mmCIF file of C-alpha atoms (C1' of nucleotides) in Angstrom:
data_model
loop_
_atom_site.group_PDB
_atom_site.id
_atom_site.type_symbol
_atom_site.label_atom_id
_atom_site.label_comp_id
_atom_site.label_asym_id
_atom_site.label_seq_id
_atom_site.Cartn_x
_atom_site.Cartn_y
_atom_site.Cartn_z
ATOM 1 C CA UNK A 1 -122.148 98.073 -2.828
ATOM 2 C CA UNK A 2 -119.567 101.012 -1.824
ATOM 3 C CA UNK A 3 -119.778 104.435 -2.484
ATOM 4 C CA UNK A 4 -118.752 106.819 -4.840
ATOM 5 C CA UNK A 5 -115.644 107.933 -5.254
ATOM 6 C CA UNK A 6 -114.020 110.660 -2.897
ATOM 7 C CA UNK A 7 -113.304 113.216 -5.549
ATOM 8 C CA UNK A 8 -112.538 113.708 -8.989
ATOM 9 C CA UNK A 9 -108.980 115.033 -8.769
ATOM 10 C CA UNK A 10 -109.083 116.073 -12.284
ATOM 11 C CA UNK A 11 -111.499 118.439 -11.790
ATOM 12 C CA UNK A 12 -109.731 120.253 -8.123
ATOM 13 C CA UNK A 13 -107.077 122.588 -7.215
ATOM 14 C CA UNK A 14 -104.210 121.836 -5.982
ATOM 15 C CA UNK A 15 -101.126 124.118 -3.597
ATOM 16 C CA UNK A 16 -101.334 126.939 -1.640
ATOM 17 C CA UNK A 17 -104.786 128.136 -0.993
ATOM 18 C CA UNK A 18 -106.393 131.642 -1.318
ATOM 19 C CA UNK A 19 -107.869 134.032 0.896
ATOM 20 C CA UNK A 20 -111.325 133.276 -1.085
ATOM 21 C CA UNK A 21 -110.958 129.869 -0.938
ATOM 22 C CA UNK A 22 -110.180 130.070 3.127
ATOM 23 C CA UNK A 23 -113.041 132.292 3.414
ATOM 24 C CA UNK A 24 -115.623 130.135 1.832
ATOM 25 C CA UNK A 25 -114.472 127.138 4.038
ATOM 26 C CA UNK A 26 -114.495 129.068 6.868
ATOM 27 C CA UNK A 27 -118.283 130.084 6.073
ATOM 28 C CA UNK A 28 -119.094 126.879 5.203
ATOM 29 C CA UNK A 29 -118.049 125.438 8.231
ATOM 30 C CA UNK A 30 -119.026 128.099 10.624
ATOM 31 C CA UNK A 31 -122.879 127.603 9.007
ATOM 32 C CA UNK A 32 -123.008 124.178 8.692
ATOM 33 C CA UNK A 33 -120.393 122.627 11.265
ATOM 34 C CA UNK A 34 -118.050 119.911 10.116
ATOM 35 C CA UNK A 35 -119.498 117.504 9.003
ATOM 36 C CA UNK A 36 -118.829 114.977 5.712
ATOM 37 C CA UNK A 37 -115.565 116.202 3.928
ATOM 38 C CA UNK A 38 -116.795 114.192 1.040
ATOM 39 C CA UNK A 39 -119.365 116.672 -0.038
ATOM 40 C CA UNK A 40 -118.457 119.272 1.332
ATOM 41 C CA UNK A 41 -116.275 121.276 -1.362
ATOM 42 C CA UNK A 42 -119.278 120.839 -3.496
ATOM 43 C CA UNK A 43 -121.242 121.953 -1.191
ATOM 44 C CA UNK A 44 -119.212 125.173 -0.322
ATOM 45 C CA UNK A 45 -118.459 126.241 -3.896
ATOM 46 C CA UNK A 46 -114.732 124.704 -3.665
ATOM 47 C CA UNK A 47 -112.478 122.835 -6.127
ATOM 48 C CA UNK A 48 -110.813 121.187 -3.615
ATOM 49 C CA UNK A 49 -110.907 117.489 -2.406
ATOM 50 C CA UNK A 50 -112.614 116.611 1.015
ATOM 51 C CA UNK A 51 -109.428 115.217 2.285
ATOM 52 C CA UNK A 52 -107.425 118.917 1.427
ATOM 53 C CA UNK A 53 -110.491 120.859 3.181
ATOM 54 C CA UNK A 54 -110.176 118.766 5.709
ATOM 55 C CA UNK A 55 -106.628 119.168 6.391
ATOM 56 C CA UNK A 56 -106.784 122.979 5.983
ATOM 57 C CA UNK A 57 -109.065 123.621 8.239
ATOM 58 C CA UNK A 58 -107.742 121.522 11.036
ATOM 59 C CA UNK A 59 -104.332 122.705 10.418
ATOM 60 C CA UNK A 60 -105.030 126.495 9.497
ATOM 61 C CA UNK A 61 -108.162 127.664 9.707
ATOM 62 C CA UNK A 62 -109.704 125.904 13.199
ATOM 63 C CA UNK A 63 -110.644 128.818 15.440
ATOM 64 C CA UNK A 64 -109.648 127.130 18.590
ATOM 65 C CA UNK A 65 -105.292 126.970 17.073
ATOM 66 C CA UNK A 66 -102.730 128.203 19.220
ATOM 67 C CA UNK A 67 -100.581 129.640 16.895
ATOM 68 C CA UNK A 68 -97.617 131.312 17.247
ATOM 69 C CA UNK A 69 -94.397 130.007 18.343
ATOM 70 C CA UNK A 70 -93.969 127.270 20.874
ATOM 71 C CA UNK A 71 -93.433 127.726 24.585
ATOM 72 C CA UNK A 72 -90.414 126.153 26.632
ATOM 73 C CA UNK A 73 -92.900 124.132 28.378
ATOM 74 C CA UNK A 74 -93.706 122.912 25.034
ATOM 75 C CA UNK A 75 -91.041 121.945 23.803
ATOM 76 C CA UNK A 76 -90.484 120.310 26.648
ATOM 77 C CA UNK A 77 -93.568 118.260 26.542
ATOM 78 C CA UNK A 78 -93.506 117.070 23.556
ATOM 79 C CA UNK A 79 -90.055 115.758 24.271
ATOM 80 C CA UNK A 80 -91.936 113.564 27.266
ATOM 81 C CA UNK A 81 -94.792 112.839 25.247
ATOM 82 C CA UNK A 82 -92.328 111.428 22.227
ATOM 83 C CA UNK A 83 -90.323 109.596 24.184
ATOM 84 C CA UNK A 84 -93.320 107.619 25.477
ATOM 85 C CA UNK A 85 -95.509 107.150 22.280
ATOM 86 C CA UNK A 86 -92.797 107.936 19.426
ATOM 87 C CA UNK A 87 -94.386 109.403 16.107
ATOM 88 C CA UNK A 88 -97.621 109.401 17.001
ATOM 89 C CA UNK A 89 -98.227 112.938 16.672
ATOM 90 C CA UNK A 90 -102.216 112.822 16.692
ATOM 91 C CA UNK A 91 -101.495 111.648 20.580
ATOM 92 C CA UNK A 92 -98.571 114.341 21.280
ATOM 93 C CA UNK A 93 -101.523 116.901 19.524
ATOM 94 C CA UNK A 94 -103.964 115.451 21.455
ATOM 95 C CA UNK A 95 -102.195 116.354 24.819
ATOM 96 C CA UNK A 96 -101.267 119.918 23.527
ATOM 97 C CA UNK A 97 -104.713 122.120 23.206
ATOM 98 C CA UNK A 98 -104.419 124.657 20.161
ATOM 99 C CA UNK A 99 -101.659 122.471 18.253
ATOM 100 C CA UNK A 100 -102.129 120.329 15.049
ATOM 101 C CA UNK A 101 -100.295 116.796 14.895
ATOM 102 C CA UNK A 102 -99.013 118.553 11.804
ATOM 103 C CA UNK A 103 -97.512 121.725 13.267
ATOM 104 C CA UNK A 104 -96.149 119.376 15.873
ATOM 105 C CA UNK A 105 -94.374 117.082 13.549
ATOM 106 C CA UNK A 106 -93.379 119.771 11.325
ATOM 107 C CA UNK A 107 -92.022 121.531 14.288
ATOM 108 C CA UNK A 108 -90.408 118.605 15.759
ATOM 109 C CA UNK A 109 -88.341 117.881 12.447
ATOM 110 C CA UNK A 110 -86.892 121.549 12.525
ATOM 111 C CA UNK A 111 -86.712 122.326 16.150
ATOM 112 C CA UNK A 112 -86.643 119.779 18.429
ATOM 113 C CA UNK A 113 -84.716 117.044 16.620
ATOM 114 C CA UNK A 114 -81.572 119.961 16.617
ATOM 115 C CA UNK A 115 -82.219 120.790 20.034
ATOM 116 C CA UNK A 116 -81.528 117.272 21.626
ATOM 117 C CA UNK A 117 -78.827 116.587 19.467
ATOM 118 C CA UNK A 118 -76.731 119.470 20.583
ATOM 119 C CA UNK A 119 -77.556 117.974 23.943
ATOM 120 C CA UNK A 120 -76.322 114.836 22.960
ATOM 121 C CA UNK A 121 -79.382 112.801 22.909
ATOM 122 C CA UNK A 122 -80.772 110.622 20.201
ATOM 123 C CA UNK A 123 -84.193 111.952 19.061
ATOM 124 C CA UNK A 124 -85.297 108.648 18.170
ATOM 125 C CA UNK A 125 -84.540 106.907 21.201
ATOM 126 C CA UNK A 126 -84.224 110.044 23.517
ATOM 127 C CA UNK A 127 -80.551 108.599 24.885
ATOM 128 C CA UNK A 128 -77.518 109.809 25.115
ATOM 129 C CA UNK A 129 -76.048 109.393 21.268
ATOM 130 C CA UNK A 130 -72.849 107.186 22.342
ATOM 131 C CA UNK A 131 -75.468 104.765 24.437
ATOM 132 C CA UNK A 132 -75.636 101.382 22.884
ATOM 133 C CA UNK A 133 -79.042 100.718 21.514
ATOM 134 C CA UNK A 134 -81.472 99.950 24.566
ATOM 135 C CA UNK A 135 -83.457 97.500 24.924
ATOM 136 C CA UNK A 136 -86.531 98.036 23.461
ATOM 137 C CA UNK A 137 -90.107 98.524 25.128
ATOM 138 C CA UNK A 138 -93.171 98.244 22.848
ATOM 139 C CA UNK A 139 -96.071 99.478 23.879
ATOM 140 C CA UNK A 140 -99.058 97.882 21.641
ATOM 141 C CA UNK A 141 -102.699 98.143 21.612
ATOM 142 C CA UNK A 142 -103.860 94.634 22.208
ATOM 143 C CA UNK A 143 -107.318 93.381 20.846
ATOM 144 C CA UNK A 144 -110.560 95.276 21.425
ATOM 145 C CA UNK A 145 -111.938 92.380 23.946
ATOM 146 C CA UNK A 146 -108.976 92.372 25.875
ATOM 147 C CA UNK A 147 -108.019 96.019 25.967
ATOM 148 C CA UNK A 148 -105.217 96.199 27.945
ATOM 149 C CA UNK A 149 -101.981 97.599 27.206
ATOM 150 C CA UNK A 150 -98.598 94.684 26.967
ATOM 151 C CA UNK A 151 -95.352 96.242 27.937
ATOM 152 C CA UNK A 152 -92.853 94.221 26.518
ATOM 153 C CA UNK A 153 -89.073 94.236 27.086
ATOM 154 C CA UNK A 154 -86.821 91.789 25.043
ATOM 155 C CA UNK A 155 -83.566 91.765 27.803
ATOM 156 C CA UNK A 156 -82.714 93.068 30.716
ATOM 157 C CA UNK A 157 -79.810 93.751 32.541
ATOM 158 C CA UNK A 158 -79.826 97.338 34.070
ATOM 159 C CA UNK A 159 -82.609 99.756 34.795
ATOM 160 C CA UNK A 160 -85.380 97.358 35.677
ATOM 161 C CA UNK A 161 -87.752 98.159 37.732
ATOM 162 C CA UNK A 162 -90.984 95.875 38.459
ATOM 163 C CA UNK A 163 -94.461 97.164 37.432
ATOM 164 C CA UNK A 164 -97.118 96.879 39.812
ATOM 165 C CA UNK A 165 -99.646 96.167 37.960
ATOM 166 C CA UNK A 166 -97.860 94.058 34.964
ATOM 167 C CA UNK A 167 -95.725 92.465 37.161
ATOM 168 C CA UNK A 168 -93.356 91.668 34.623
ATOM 169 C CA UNK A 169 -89.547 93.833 34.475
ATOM 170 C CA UNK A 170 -90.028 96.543 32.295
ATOM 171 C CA UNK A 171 -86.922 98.845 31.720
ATOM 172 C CA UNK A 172 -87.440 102.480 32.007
ATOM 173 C CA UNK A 173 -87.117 104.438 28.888
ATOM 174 C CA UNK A 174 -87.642 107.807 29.927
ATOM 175 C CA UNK A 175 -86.080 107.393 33.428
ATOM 176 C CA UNK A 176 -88.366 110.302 35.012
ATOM 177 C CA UNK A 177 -92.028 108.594 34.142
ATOM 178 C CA UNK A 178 -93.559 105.696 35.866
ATOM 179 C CA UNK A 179 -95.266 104.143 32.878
ATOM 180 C CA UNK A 180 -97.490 102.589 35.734
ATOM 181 C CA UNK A 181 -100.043 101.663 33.195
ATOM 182 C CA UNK A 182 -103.539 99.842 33.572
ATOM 183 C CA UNK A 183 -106.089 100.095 30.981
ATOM 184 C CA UNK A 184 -109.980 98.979 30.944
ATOM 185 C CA UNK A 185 -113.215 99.896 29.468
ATOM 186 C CA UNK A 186 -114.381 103.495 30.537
ATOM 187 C CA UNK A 187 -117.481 101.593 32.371
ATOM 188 C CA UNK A 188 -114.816 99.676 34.368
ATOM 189 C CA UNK A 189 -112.938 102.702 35.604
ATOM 190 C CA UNK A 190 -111.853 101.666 39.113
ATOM 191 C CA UNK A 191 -112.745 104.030 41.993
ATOM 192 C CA UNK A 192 -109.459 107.077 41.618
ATOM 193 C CA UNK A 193 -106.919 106.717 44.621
ATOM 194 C CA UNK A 194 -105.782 110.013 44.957
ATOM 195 C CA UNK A 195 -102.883 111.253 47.282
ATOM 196 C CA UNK A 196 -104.544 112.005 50.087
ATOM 197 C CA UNK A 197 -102.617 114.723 52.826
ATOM 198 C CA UNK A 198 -105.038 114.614 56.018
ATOM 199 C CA UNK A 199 -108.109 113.762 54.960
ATOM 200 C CA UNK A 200 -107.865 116.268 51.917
ATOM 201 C CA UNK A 201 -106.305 114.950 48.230
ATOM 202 C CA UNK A 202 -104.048 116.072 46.572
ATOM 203 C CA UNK A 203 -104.164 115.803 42.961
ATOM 204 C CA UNK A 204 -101.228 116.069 40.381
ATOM 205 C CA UNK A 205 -101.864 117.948 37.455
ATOM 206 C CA UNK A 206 -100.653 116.533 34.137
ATOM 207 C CA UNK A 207 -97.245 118.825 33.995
ATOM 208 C CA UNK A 208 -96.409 117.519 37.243
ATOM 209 C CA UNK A 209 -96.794 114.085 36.507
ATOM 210 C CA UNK A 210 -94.672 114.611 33.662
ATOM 211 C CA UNK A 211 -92.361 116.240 35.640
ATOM 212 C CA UNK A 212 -93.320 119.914 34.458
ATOM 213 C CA UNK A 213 -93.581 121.304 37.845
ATOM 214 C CA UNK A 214 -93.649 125.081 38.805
ATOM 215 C CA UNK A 215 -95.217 125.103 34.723
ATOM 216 C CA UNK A 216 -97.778 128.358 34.181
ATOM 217 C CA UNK A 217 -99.634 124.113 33.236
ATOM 218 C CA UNK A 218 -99.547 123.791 36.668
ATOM 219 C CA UNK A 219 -102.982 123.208 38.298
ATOM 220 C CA UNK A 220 -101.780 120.973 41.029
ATOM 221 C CA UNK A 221 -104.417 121.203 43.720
ATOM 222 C CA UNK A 222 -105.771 120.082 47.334
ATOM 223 C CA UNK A 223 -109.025 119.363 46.835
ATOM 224 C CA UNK A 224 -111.484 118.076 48.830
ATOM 225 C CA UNK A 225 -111.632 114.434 48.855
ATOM 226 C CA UNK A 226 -115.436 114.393 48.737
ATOM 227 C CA UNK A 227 -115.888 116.520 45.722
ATOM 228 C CA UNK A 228 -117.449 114.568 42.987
ATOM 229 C CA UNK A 229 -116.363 116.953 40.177
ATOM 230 C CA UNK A 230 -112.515 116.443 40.832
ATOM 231 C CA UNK A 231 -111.605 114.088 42.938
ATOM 232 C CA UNK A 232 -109.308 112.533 39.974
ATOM 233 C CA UNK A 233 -105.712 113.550 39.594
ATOM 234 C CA UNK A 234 -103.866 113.417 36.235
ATOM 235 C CA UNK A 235 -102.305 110.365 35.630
ATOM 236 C CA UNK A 236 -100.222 108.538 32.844
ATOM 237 C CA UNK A 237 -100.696 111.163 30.104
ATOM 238 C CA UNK A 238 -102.886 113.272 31.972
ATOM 239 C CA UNK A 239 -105.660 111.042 31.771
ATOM 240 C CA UNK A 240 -108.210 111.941 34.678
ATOM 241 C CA UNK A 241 -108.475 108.607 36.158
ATOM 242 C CA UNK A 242 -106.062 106.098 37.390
ATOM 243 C CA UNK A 243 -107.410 103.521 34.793
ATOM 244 C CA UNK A 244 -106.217 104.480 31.410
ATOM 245 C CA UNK A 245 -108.825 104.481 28.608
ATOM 246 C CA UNK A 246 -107.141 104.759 25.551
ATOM 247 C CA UNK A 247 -109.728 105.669 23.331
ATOM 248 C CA UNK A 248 -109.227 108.878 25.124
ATOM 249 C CA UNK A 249 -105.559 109.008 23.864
ATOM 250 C CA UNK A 250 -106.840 109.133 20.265
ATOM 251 C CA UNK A 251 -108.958 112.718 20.925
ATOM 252 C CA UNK A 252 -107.783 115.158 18.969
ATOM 253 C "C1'" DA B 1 -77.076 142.971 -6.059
ATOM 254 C "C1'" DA B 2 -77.205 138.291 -7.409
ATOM 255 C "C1'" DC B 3 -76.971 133.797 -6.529
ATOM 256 C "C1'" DA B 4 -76.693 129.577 -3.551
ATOM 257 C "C1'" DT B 5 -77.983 127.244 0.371
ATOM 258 C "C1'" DA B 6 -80.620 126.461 4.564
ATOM 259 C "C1'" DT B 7 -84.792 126.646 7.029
ATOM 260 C "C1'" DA B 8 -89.737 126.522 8.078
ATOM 261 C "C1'" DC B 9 -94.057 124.964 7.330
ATOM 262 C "C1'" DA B 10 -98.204 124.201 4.369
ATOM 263 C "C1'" DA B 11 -99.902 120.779 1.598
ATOM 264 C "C1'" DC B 12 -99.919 116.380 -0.637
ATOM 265 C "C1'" DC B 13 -99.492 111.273 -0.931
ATOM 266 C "C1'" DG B 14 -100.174 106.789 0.352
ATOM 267 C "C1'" DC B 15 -101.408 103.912 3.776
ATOM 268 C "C1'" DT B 16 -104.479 101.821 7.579
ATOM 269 C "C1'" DC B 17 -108.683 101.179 9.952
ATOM 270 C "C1'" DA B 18 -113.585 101.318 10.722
ATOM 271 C "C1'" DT B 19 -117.736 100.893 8.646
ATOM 272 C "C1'" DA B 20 -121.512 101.308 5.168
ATOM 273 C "C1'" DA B 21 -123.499 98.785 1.571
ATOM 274 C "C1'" DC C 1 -118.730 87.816 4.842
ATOM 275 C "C1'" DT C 2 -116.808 90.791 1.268
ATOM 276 C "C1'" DT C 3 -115.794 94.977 -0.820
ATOM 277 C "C1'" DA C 4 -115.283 99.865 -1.402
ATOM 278 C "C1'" DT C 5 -115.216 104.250 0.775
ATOM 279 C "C1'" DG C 6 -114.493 107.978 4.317
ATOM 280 C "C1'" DA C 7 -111.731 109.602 7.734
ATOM 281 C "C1'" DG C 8 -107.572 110.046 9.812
ATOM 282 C "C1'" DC C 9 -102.596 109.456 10.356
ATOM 283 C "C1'" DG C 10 -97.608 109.772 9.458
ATOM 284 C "C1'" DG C 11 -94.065 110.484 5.988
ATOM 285 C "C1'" DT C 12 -92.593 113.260 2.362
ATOM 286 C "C1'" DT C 13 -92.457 117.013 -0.866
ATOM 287 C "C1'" DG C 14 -92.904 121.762 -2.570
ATOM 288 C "C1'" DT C 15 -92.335 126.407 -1.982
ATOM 289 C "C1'" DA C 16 -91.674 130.829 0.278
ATOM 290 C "C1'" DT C 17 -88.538 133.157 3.097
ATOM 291 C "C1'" DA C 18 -84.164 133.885 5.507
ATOM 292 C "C1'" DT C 19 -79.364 133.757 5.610
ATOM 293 C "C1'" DG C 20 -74.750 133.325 3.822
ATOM 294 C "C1'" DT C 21 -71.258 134.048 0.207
#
DNA sequence: AACATATACAACCGCTCATAA
DNA sequence: CTTATGAGCGGTTGTATATGT
């Protein structure tokens, strides 16, 4: 029963890695794909443990990183995206093509965190810093069978406005997003209700819906509603489809 | 120039979850 | 069903570099 052991850390490396090192994980990779981190420093001639090739190579070495400093618009986003799903910085990554949950978070820590407290805003609750604590909205991942998304909200006083779909008050946290949520299996994905502007539809790309507009992002278009290929626009998240599937939230 | 402190970010650690055995 | 492992995630630490004194 079980498996061997990951690694035997007595027998790896450990800090900063070297150009060899890189290159060999590189070649590795590049020949044989990614594929089971377990074996793979073996495999590729490393001392290293699976989990620290692993981590190098999505944070460092992955062709497809953005690196380089962050945009406005970036900043910016991952401001939205934390004030909707907190420290869940796989998500926020997951939104951001090029950037590693890791970069984010480390960049969020030294950044961002400064940046809205010299605008007076909280960083963990993204309100003003003299607000009383808010009410609090959870947003949890129910069970597999029922796969739907509770929005909770323990009082209410101000702020309330009524979800359509939940139809339940749920107090607005990030007063400029519609957390207008609905979530089902992907093979239950409800026929997309786009805008539609005389008999064409307009779709929202995901920096407009999260209030980016006029962003280099910006893909907003008027497409023809009988185009298979796009008839979706972006919706909570950016999700193509006006049913969220949150397995797709998890892509990274 | 030398030292102290602050900053940035790569890497590690420990945990959870899904799944193989 | 139970147990151990692999993969992935978020928090934390370590270290190189920048800046201030």
């Amino acid at each position: 029963m079980g498996r061997s052991p990951c690694c035997e850390k007595a027998h790896t490396n450990k800090g900063a890695w070297t150009k060899e090192e890189d290159d060999r994980l590189i070649a590795y990779i590049r020949t044989h794909g990614e594929g089971c981190w377990r074996s793979l420093p073996k495999a590729a001639g490393l001392l290293r443990c699976g989990k620290s090739c692993r981590l190098r190579w999505i944070n460092y070495l992955r062709p497809d990183l953005k690196r380089g400093n962050f945009t406005e618009e970036e900043d910016e986003l991952i401001i939205k995206l934390h004030s909707l799903l907190g420290n869940k910085w796989s998500l926020i990554a997951g939104r951001l093509p090029g950037r590693t949950d890791n970069e984010i978070k480390n960049y969020w820590n030294t950044h961002i965190r400064r940046k809205l407290m010299n605008r007076g805003i909280d960083p963990t609750t993204h309100r003003p810093i003299n607000e009383p604590a808010p009410d609090v909205k959870t947003i949890s991942f129910a069970s597999k069978e029922e796969e739907i998304i509770k929005i909770t909200t323990s009082s209410s006083t101000t702020g309330l406005f009524m979800s359509k779909e939940e139809k339940s008050p749920v107090r607005e946290r990030c007063p400029d997003l519609n957390l207008d949520l609905k979530i089902s299996p992907p093979s239950q994905h409800q026929q997309e209700q786009p805008l539609k502007t005389g008999g064409r539809t307009t779709s929202l790309c995901f920096a407009c819906s999260l209030g980016i507009q006029k962003s280099k992002d910006c893909n907003c278009s008027i497409i023809d509603g009988t185009s298979s290929s796009n008839t979706t626009g972006y919706d909570f998240l950016g999700l193509k489809t006006s049913v969220l599937d949150y397995r797709r939230l998890e892509m990274k």
